[in-house]
């Protein structure tokens, strides 16, 4: 099997097996229990927090709240941290569904939600943002690296602008596709909240973390775990695995390696007719969006599946729907949105795999295009 859907999820790093085993089978105590074995577990959790703060280049006095997934972390911010003093919430057309689909819930809570357009490069359109960023905006959420195209939003500039208009604005960024892949410095970015997820960086599924400058208003309420920030018995093995995986980050080396894979892929398709690459050279090299005119992207995905190659039509959560808000906002015509697929690279991929991918994908497109046209 050749796997090019690493933005959807990644394989568990074998080095984590030991820590996962340890905290499920040996040191399995509830971190909230009063005996010393449990106290040690809560200390270990604190070490994991510090490792994550360190990987985010955050001050050690900042807060990491563990959640069951990035979706929960994003919901915690979008639905839980709203300030009634300000009526407006801004998100972009490029947000992951875990942000975008909260819109109606936020509206039902009595707030106004506005969406900021993307420019042709897939990043937040600054002119549109300037118009919509008014002093009554209380919360802004902009994705750091797009899960659709790999476009990298200039979060620092966007955050600075938001705070220059309303110094009390809460600024959140979904960093799921950025963390561990590009350099992230939350202190420099200036954000109030930042979301990361373990299973996108070879950690286990079911564990994510929300960075915050201040204690959060709890979204999950119960026994008051995690200093009242998020109730529920902690997923200790997941937390410890996330705290461990960040120690293995080798961002520059991996970035260079994956960039070569992306380059090979782009070079192959650049000159091909009826094919449009929707990701430019400033984007994260881990994700490439490509559109094949006149065919259905989902059919291509299944044709490649028959060759034992996994690719995607976009983020896994939205793969059932033909519409793609991010690509439409970038100005892509429906024909290219329908024929869109997403390739997401990893350091475990090889150049040979990319060669096979290119050949099989192009053959699949060629055959499908001819078949479709003959039928019409
Ligand atoms: N945010 C982004 C940018 C993502 O790519 C994803 C997963 O596809 C999520 C959030 C949701 O992550 P999780 O599966 O941890 O809920």
Short mmCIF file of C-alpha atoms and ligand atoms in Angstrom, two decimals:
data_model
loop_
_atom_site.label_atom_id
_atom_site.label_comp_id
_atom_site.label_asym_id
_atom_site.label_seq_id
_atom_site.Cartn_x
_atom_site.Cartn_y
_atom_site.Cartn_z
CA UNK A 1 0.00 0.00 0.00
CA UNK A 2 1.17 3.50 -0.85
CA UNK A 3 -0.25 6.13 1.49
CA UNK A 4 -0.56 9.78 0.44
CA UNK A 5 -3.33 10.83 2.82
CA UNK A 6 -1.17 11.95 5.72
CA UNK A 7 -3.17 15.13 6.33
CA UNK A 8 -6.07 12.87 7.22
CA UNK A 9 -4.11 10.80 9.71
CA UNK A 10 -0.66 9.30 10.16
CA UNK A 11 0.70 5.96 11.26
CA UNK A 12 1.63 5.70 14.94
CA UNK A 13 5.35 6.17 15.59
CA UNK A 14 6.60 2.85 17.02
CA UNK A 15 8.69 4.68 19.58
CA UNK A 16 5.43 5.54 21.36
CA UNK A 17 4.41 1.92 21.95
CA UNK A 18 6.35 1.74 25.19
CA UNK A 19 4.89 4.90 26.70
CA UNK A 20 1.35 3.92 25.66
CA UNK A 21 1.80 0.47 27.20
CA UNK A 22 3.27 1.93 30.39
CA UNK A 23 0.42 4.32 31.12
CA UNK A 24 -2.32 1.80 30.26
CA UNK A 25 -0.90 -1.28 31.95
CA UNK A 26 1.62 -0.33 34.60
CA UNK A 27 1.06 3.28 35.67
CA UNK A 28 -2.66 3.23 34.93
CA UNK A 29 -3.74 5.19 38.01
CA UNK A 30 -6.27 7.98 37.83
CA UNK A 31 -4.27 11.23 38.05
CA UNK A 32 -6.95 12.72 40.31
CA UNK A 33 -6.75 9.98 43.00
CA UNK A 34 -5.15 11.03 46.30
CA UNK A 35 -2.41 8.37 46.63
CA UNK A 36 1.19 8.95 45.68
CA UNK A 37 1.15 6.75 42.54
CA UNK A 38 -1.54 9.08 41.16
CA UNK A 39 0.36 12.17 42.18
CA UNK A 40 3.27 10.89 40.09
CA UNK A 41 0.93 10.51 37.09
CA UNK A 42 -0.26 14.10 37.41
CA UNK A 43 3.38 15.18 37.57
CA UNK A 44 4.09 13.21 34.39
CA UNK A 45 1.15 14.95 32.71
CA UNK A 46 2.68 18.27 33.69
CA UNK A 47 5.95 17.21 32.04
CA UNK A 48 4.01 16.38 28.85
CA UNK A 49 2.42 19.86 29.04
CA UNK A 50 5.83 21.47 29.36
CA UNK A 51 7.14 19.52 26.35
CA UNK A 52 4.23 20.74 24.24
CA UNK A 53 4.66 24.35 25.42
CA UNK A 54 8.30 24.04 24.51
CA UNK A 55 7.47 22.69 21.03
CA UNK A 56 5.10 25.64 20.55
CA UNK A 57 7.78 28.09 21.73
CA UNK A 58 5.37 29.21 24.43
CA UNK A 59 6.23 30.68 27.83
CA UNK A 60 6.25 28.01 30.52
CA UNK A 61 3.47 29.79 32.45
CA UNK A 62 0.99 29.35 29.59
CA UNK A 63 -1.73 26.71 29.61
CA UNK A 64 -2.14 23.42 27.75
CA UNK A 65 -5.58 21.81 28.02
CA UNK A 66 -5.86 18.28 26.70
CA UNK A 67 -8.97 17.42 24.71
CA UNK A 68 -10.29 14.29 22.99
CA UNK A 69 -9.52 15.66 19.52
CA UNK A 70 -8.82 18.91 17.70
CA UNK A 71 -12.50 19.13 16.88
CA UNK A 72 -13.23 19.41 20.59
CA UNK A 73 -10.45 21.97 21.07
CA UNK A 74 -11.83 24.08 18.21
CA UNK A 75 -15.40 23.76 19.54
CA UNK A 76 -14.14 24.74 22.99
CA UNK A 77 -12.91 28.04 21.60
CA UNK A 78 -15.67 28.79 19.10
CA UNK A 79 -18.58 27.85 21.34
CA UNK A 80 -17.11 28.29 24.78
CA UNK A 81 -14.98 31.43 24.85
CA UNK A 82 -17.37 33.98 23.35
CA UNK A 83 -17.50 37.34 25.05
CA UNK A 84 -21.05 38.70 25.30
CA UNK A 85 -19.67 42.27 25.20
CA UNK A 86 -18.89 41.82 21.50
CA UNK A 87 -21.51 40.63 19.05
CA UNK A 88 -19.42 39.55 16.08
CA UNK A 89 -17.30 36.47 15.32
CA UNK A 90 -15.02 36.18 12.28
CA UNK A 91 -13.80 32.99 10.68
CA UNK A 92 -12.45 32.40 7.18
CA UNK A 93 -13.74 30.38 4.24
CA UNK A 94 -10.67 28.21 4.67
CA UNK A 95 -11.53 26.76 8.06
CA UNK A 96 -11.78 23.07 8.81
CA UNK A 97 -15.33 21.82 9.38
CA UNK A 98 -14.72 21.70 13.13
CA UNK A 99 -14.63 25.50 12.99
CA UNK A 100 -16.78 26.23 9.94
CA UNK A 101 -19.72 24.09 10.99
CA UNK A 102 -20.02 25.84 14.36
CA UNK A 103 -21.44 28.90 12.55
CA UNK A 104 -25.12 28.07 13.07
CA UNK A 105 -24.57 27.19 16.73
CA UNK A 106 -22.82 30.51 17.32
CA UNK A 107 -25.68 32.32 15.57
CA UNK A 108 -28.20 30.50 17.76
CA UNK A 109 -26.34 31.86 20.77
CA UNK A 110 -27.19 35.36 19.54
CA UNK A 111 -23.93 36.30 17.81
CA UNK A 112 -23.30 37.45 14.26
CA UNK A 113 -20.82 35.33 12.30
CA UNK A 114 -19.07 36.66 9.22
CA UNK A 115 -16.78 34.70 6.96
CA UNK A 116 -13.69 36.26 5.44
CA UNK A 117 -12.85 35.37 1.83
CA UNK A 118 -9.66 33.69 0.67
CA UNK A 119 -7.51 35.12 -2.09
CA UNK A 120 -6.40 33.09 -5.11
CA UNK A 121 -3.45 31.72 -3.11
CA UNK A 122 -5.77 30.25 -0.50
CA UNK A 123 -4.89 32.59 2.36
CA UNK A 124 -7.16 35.06 4.14
CA UNK A 125 -7.93 38.04 1.89
CA UNK A 126 -6.50 40.92 3.92
CA UNK A 127 -8.70 43.54 2.25
CA UNK A 128 -11.84 41.61 3.09
CA UNK A 129 -10.55 41.05 6.62
CA UNK A 130 -9.88 44.78 7.05
CA UNK A 131 -13.48 45.55 6.09
CA UNK A 132 -14.98 42.91 8.38
CA UNK A 133 -12.64 43.40 11.37
CA UNK A 134 -14.66 46.04 13.22
CA UNK A 135 -14.38 46.99 16.93
CA UNK A 136 -17.41 44.80 17.77
CA UNK A 137 -15.58 41.60 16.76
CA UNK A 138 -14.92 39.57 19.92
CA UNK A 139 -13.45 36.41 18.43
CA UNK A 140 -11.43 35.62 15.31
CA UNK A 141 -10.49 32.11 14.22
CA UNK A 142 -8.17 31.61 11.25
CA UNK A 143 -6.54 28.31 10.33
CA UNK A 144 -2.72 28.34 10.31
CA UNK A 145 -2.07 25.82 7.50
CA UNK A 146 -4.99 24.90 5.26
CA UNK A 147 -5.93 21.23 5.36
CA UNK A 148 -7.17 21.60 1.77
CA UNK A 149 -4.29 23.35 -0.01
CA UNK A 150 -1.44 23.71 2.49
CA UNK A 151 -1.71 27.53 2.23
CA UNK A 152 -0.04 29.21 5.22
CA UNK A 153 -1.93 32.14 6.71
CA UNK A 154 0.20 35.05 8.00
CA UNK A 155 -1.24 34.59 11.49
CA UNK A 156 1.04 37.14 13.15
CA UNK A 157 -0.06 39.95 10.83
CA UNK A 158 -3.71 38.91 10.99
CA UNK A 159 -3.59 38.73 14.80
CA UNK A 160 -1.81 42.09 15.06
CA UNK A 161 -4.40 43.73 12.87
CA UNK A 162 -7.30 42.22 14.83
CA UNK A 163 -5.81 43.43 18.12
CA UNK A 164 -5.14 46.89 16.74
CA UNK A 165 -8.88 47.23 16.03
CA UNK A 166 -10.10 45.58 19.26
CA UNK A 167 -7.38 44.97 21.89
CA UNK A 168 -9.78 42.62 23.72
CA UNK A 169 -10.41 40.39 20.72
CA UNK A 170 -9.74 36.68 21.26
CA UNK A 171 -7.63 35.31 18.42
CA UNK A 172 -7.60 31.55 17.79
CA UNK A 173 -5.69 29.60 15.20
CA UNK A 174 -6.21 25.96 14.25
CA UNK A 175 -2.63 24.71 13.98
CA UNK A 176 -3.40 21.05 13.31
CA UNK A 177 -1.65 20.97 9.90
CA UNK A 178 1.14 23.28 11.04
CA UNK A 179 2.36 21.79 14.31
CA UNK A 180 5.43 19.60 13.86
CA UNK A 181 5.57 20.45 10.14
CA UNK A 182 6.46 24.12 9.97
CA UNK A 183 8.04 26.21 12.73
CA UNK A 184 5.39 27.39 15.16
CA UNK A 185 6.07 30.10 17.71
CA UNK A 186 2.81 30.97 19.45
CA UNK A 187 4.49 33.75 21.42
CA UNK A 188 5.55 35.46 18.23
CA UNK A 189 2.22 34.78 16.52
CA UNK A 190 0.49 36.52 19.43
CA UNK A 191 -2.51 34.20 19.42
CA UNK A 192 -4.68 33.61 22.49
CA UNK A 193 -5.56 30.02 21.53
CA UNK A 194 -3.87 27.45 19.31
CA UNK A 195 -5.08 23.93 18.50
CA UNK A 196 -2.89 20.88 17.82
CA UNK A 197 -3.75 17.20 17.29
CA UNK A 198 -1.62 14.10 17.94
CA UNK A 199 -2.77 11.78 15.16
CA UNK A 200 -1.57 14.16 12.42
CA UNK A 201 1.99 13.91 13.72
CA UNK A 202 2.32 10.14 14.24
CA UNK A 203 0.72 10.22 17.67
CA UNK A 204 -2.38 8.26 18.69
CA UNK A 205 -5.93 9.22 17.75
CA UNK A 206 -8.22 10.67 20.42
CA UNK A 207 -5.83 13.19 21.93
CA UNK A 208 -5.27 16.85 21.12
CA UNK A 209 -4.20 19.98 22.95
CA UNK A 210 -5.40 23.54 23.20
CA UNK A 211 -2.79 26.19 24.01
CA UNK A 212 -4.12 29.26 25.81
CA UNK A 213 -2.70 32.34 27.43
CA UNK A 214 -5.39 32.34 30.12
CA UNK A 215 -7.43 29.66 31.87
CA UNK A 216 -10.33 28.74 29.61
CA UNK A 217 -14.05 28.88 30.27
CA UNK A 218 -14.77 25.13 30.54
CA UNK A 219 -16.65 23.62 27.64
CA UNK A 220 -16.84 20.12 29.15
CA UNK A 221 -18.13 20.40 32.69
CA UNK A 222 -17.85 17.78 35.42
CA UNK A 223 -15.29 16.80 38.03
CA UNK A 224 -13.04 19.81 37.47
CA UNK A 225 -9.98 17.97 36.10
CA UNK A 226 -7.19 19.95 34.40
CA UNK A 227 -7.64 22.86 36.81
CA UNK A 228 -11.29 23.15 35.82
CA UNK A 229 -10.31 23.81 32.21
CA UNK A 230 -11.68 20.52 30.90
CA UNK A 231 -13.42 17.90 33.01
CA UNK A 232 -13.18 14.17 32.43
CA UNK A 233 -10.51 11.67 33.44
CA UNK A 234 -7.45 12.41 31.37
CA UNK A 235 -6.41 10.15 28.48
CA UNK A 236 -3.08 9.62 30.21
CA UNK A 237 -1.43 7.32 27.66
CA UNK A 238 -2.48 9.66 24.83
CA UNK A 239 -1.23 12.71 26.70
CA UNK A 240 2.09 11.06 27.46
CA UNK A 241 2.43 9.95 23.82
CA UNK A 242 1.77 13.49 22.60
CA UNK A 243 4.24 14.82 25.14
CA UNK A 244 6.79 12.32 23.82
CA UNK A 245 6.29 12.73 20.05
CA UNK A 246 7.04 16.46 20.17
CA UNK A 247 10.55 15.60 21.38
CA UNK A 248 11.20 13.88 18.04
CA UNK A 249 10.26 16.87 15.87
CA UNK A 250 12.95 17.53 13.27
CA UNK A 251 11.15 20.27 11.39
CA UNK A 252 13.88 21.57 9.05
CA UNK A 253 15.12 18.16 7.96
CA UNK A 254 11.62 16.80 7.40
CA UNK A 255 10.53 19.99 5.61
CA UNK A 256 13.41 19.68 3.16
CA UNK A 257 12.71 16.01 2.54
CA UNK A 258 8.99 16.47 1.96
CA UNK A 259 9.63 19.55 -0.22
CA UNK A 260 11.56 17.33 -2.65
CA UNK A 261 8.61 14.95 -2.86
CA UNK A 262 6.22 17.82 -3.51
CA UNK A 263 8.58 19.27 -6.13
CA UNK A 264 8.71 15.95 -7.97
CA UNK A 265 4.94 15.70 -7.98
CA UNK A 266 4.42 19.30 -9.12
CA UNK A 267 7.05 19.02 -11.86
CA UNK A 268 5.27 15.99 -13.29
CA UNK A 269 1.86 17.67 -13.41
CA UNK A 270 2.85 21.27 -14.13
CA UNK A 271 2.91 20.94 -17.90
CA UNK A 272 -0.05 18.61 -18.20
CA UNK A 273 -3.14 19.83 -20.00
CA UNK A 274 -6.42 20.31 -18.09
CA UNK A 275 -4.63 19.96 -14.75
CA UNK A 276 -4.39 22.78 -12.22
CA UNK A 277 -2.23 22.79 -9.11
CA UNK A 278 -4.00 24.79 -6.40
CA UNK A 279 -1.01 24.98 -4.06
CA UNK A 280 1.91 27.33 -4.70
CA UNK A 281 5.53 27.23 -3.60
CA UNK A 282 4.87 29.30 -0.45
CA UNK A 283 2.53 26.63 0.87
CA UNK A 284 3.34 23.86 3.30
CA UNK A 285 5.07 21.11 1.31
CA UNK A 286 3.01 18.50 3.16
CA UNK A 287 -0.24 19.18 1.27
CA UNK A 288 -0.91 19.61 -2.43
CA UNK A 289 -4.31 20.33 -3.92
CA UNK A 290 -4.65 19.45 -7.58
CA UNK A 291 -7.66 19.65 -9.90
CA UNK A 292 -8.36 17.54 -12.96
CA UNK A 293 -10.80 19.19 -15.31
CA UNK A 294 -13.76 17.19 -16.61
CA UNK A 295 -13.69 14.28 -14.16
CA UNK A 296 -14.94 13.56 -10.68
CA UNK A 297 -12.21 13.67 -8.01
CA UNK A 298 -13.88 10.99 -5.95
CA UNK A 299 -13.85 8.57 -8.88
CA UNK A 300 -10.10 9.19 -9.25
CA UNK A 301 -9.64 8.41 -5.54
CA UNK A 302 -11.38 5.05 -6.00
CA UNK A 303 -9.45 4.26 -9.19
CA UNK A 304 -6.20 4.80 -7.26
CA UNK A 305 -7.56 2.71 -4.41
CA UNK A 306 -7.72 -0.20 -6.87
CA UNK A 307 -3.96 0.29 -7.36
CA UNK A 308 -3.53 0.24 -3.56
CA UNK A 309 -2.77 3.97 -3.41
CA UNK A 310 -4.57 6.14 -0.82
CA UNK A 311 -5.27 9.77 -1.69
CA UNK A 312 -8.17 12.03 -0.79
CA UNK A 313 -10.68 14.43 -2.30
CA UNK A 314 -10.07 16.93 0.47
CA UNK A 315 -10.33 16.77 4.23
CA UNK A 316 -11.66 13.36 5.29
CA UNK A 317 -14.69 14.91 6.99
CA UNK A 318 -15.83 16.66 3.82
CA UNK A 319 -14.96 13.99 1.26
CA UNK A 320 -18.61 12.99 0.84
CA UNK A 321 -19.62 16.47 -0.30
CA UNK A 322 -18.84 17.84 -3.75
CA UNK A 323 -18.73 21.44 -2.52
CA UNK A 324 -15.49 22.79 -1.20
CA UNK A 325 -15.87 26.20 0.44
CA UNK A 326 -12.14 26.94 0.50
CA UNK A 327 -11.55 26.22 -3.18
CA UNK A 328 -14.71 28.10 -4.20
CA UNK A 329 -13.56 31.10 -2.16
CA UNK A 330 -10.22 30.99 -3.99
CA UNK A 331 -12.19 31.47 -7.20
CA UNK A 332 -11.89 27.95 -8.62
CA UNK A 333 -14.63 27.11 -11.12
CA UNK A 334 -17.01 24.24 -10.22
CA UNK A 335 -15.45 22.02 -12.88
CA UNK A 336 -12.08 22.18 -11.10
CA UNK A 337 -13.63 21.83 -7.65
CA UNK A 338 -15.40 18.65 -8.75
CA UNK A 339 -12.15 17.25 -10.10
CA UNK A 340 -10.12 18.15 -7.04
CA UNK A 341 -7.98 15.76 -5.04
CA UNK A 342 -5.57 16.23 -2.17
CA UNK A 343 -2.16 14.59 -1.88
CA UNK A 344 -0.53 14.79 1.54
CA UNK A 345 3.07 13.77 1.99
CA UNK A 346 5.03 12.38 4.90
CA UNK A 347 8.68 11.63 5.59
CA UNK A 348 7.87 7.92 5.28
CA UNK A 349 7.04 8.43 1.58
CA UNK A 350 9.77 7.83 -0.98
CA UNK A 351 10.57 9.40 -4.36
CA UNK A 352 9.76 6.04 -5.99
CA UNK A 353 6.31 6.17 -4.43
CA UNK A 354 5.81 9.67 -5.84
CA UNK A 355 6.79 8.39 -9.29
CA UNK A 356 4.25 5.58 -9.03
CA UNK A 357 1.61 8.03 -7.79
CA UNK A 358 2.21 10.40 -10.71
CA UNK A 359 2.02 7.66 -13.31
CA UNK A 360 -1.04 5.94 -11.85
CA UNK A 361 -2.87 9.21 -11.21
CA UNK A 362 -2.25 10.52 -14.69
CA UNK A 363 -3.25 7.20 -16.29
CA UNK A 364 -6.41 7.11 -14.19
CA UNK A 365 -7.24 10.67 -15.24
CA UNK A 366 -6.53 9.97 -18.90
CA UNK A 367 -8.76 6.86 -18.91
CA UNK A 368 -11.54 8.50 -16.91
CA UNK A 369 -11.50 11.64 -19.04
CA UNK A 370 -11.77 9.66 -22.27
CA UNK A 371 -14.50 7.44 -20.87
CA UNK A 372 -16.50 10.38 -19.54
CA UNK A 373 -16.23 12.30 -22.77
CA UNK A 374 -17.19 9.34 -24.89
CA UNK A 375 -20.35 8.95 -22.82
CA UNK A 376 -21.39 12.58 -23.32
N1 LIG B 1 -8.35 21.01 12.05
C1 LIG B 1 -7.69 20.66 10.94
C2 LIG B 1 -6.96 21.72 10.16
C3 LIG B 1 -7.68 19.34 10.51
O1 LIG B 1 -7.01 19.00 9.39
C4 LIG B 1 -8.38 18.37 11.26
C5 LIG B 1 -8.45 16.97 10.80
O2 LIG B 1 -8.64 16.69 9.63
C6 LIG B 1 -9.05 18.79 12.42
C7 LIG B 1 -9.01 20.11 12.79
C8 LIG B 1 -9.79 17.82 13.29
O3 LIG B 1 -8.86 17.03 13.98
P1 LIG B 1 -9.33 15.83 14.92
O4 LIG B 1 -9.46 14.63 14.04
O5 LIG B 1 -8.26 15.67 15.94
O6 LIG B 1 -10.64 16.21 15.53
#
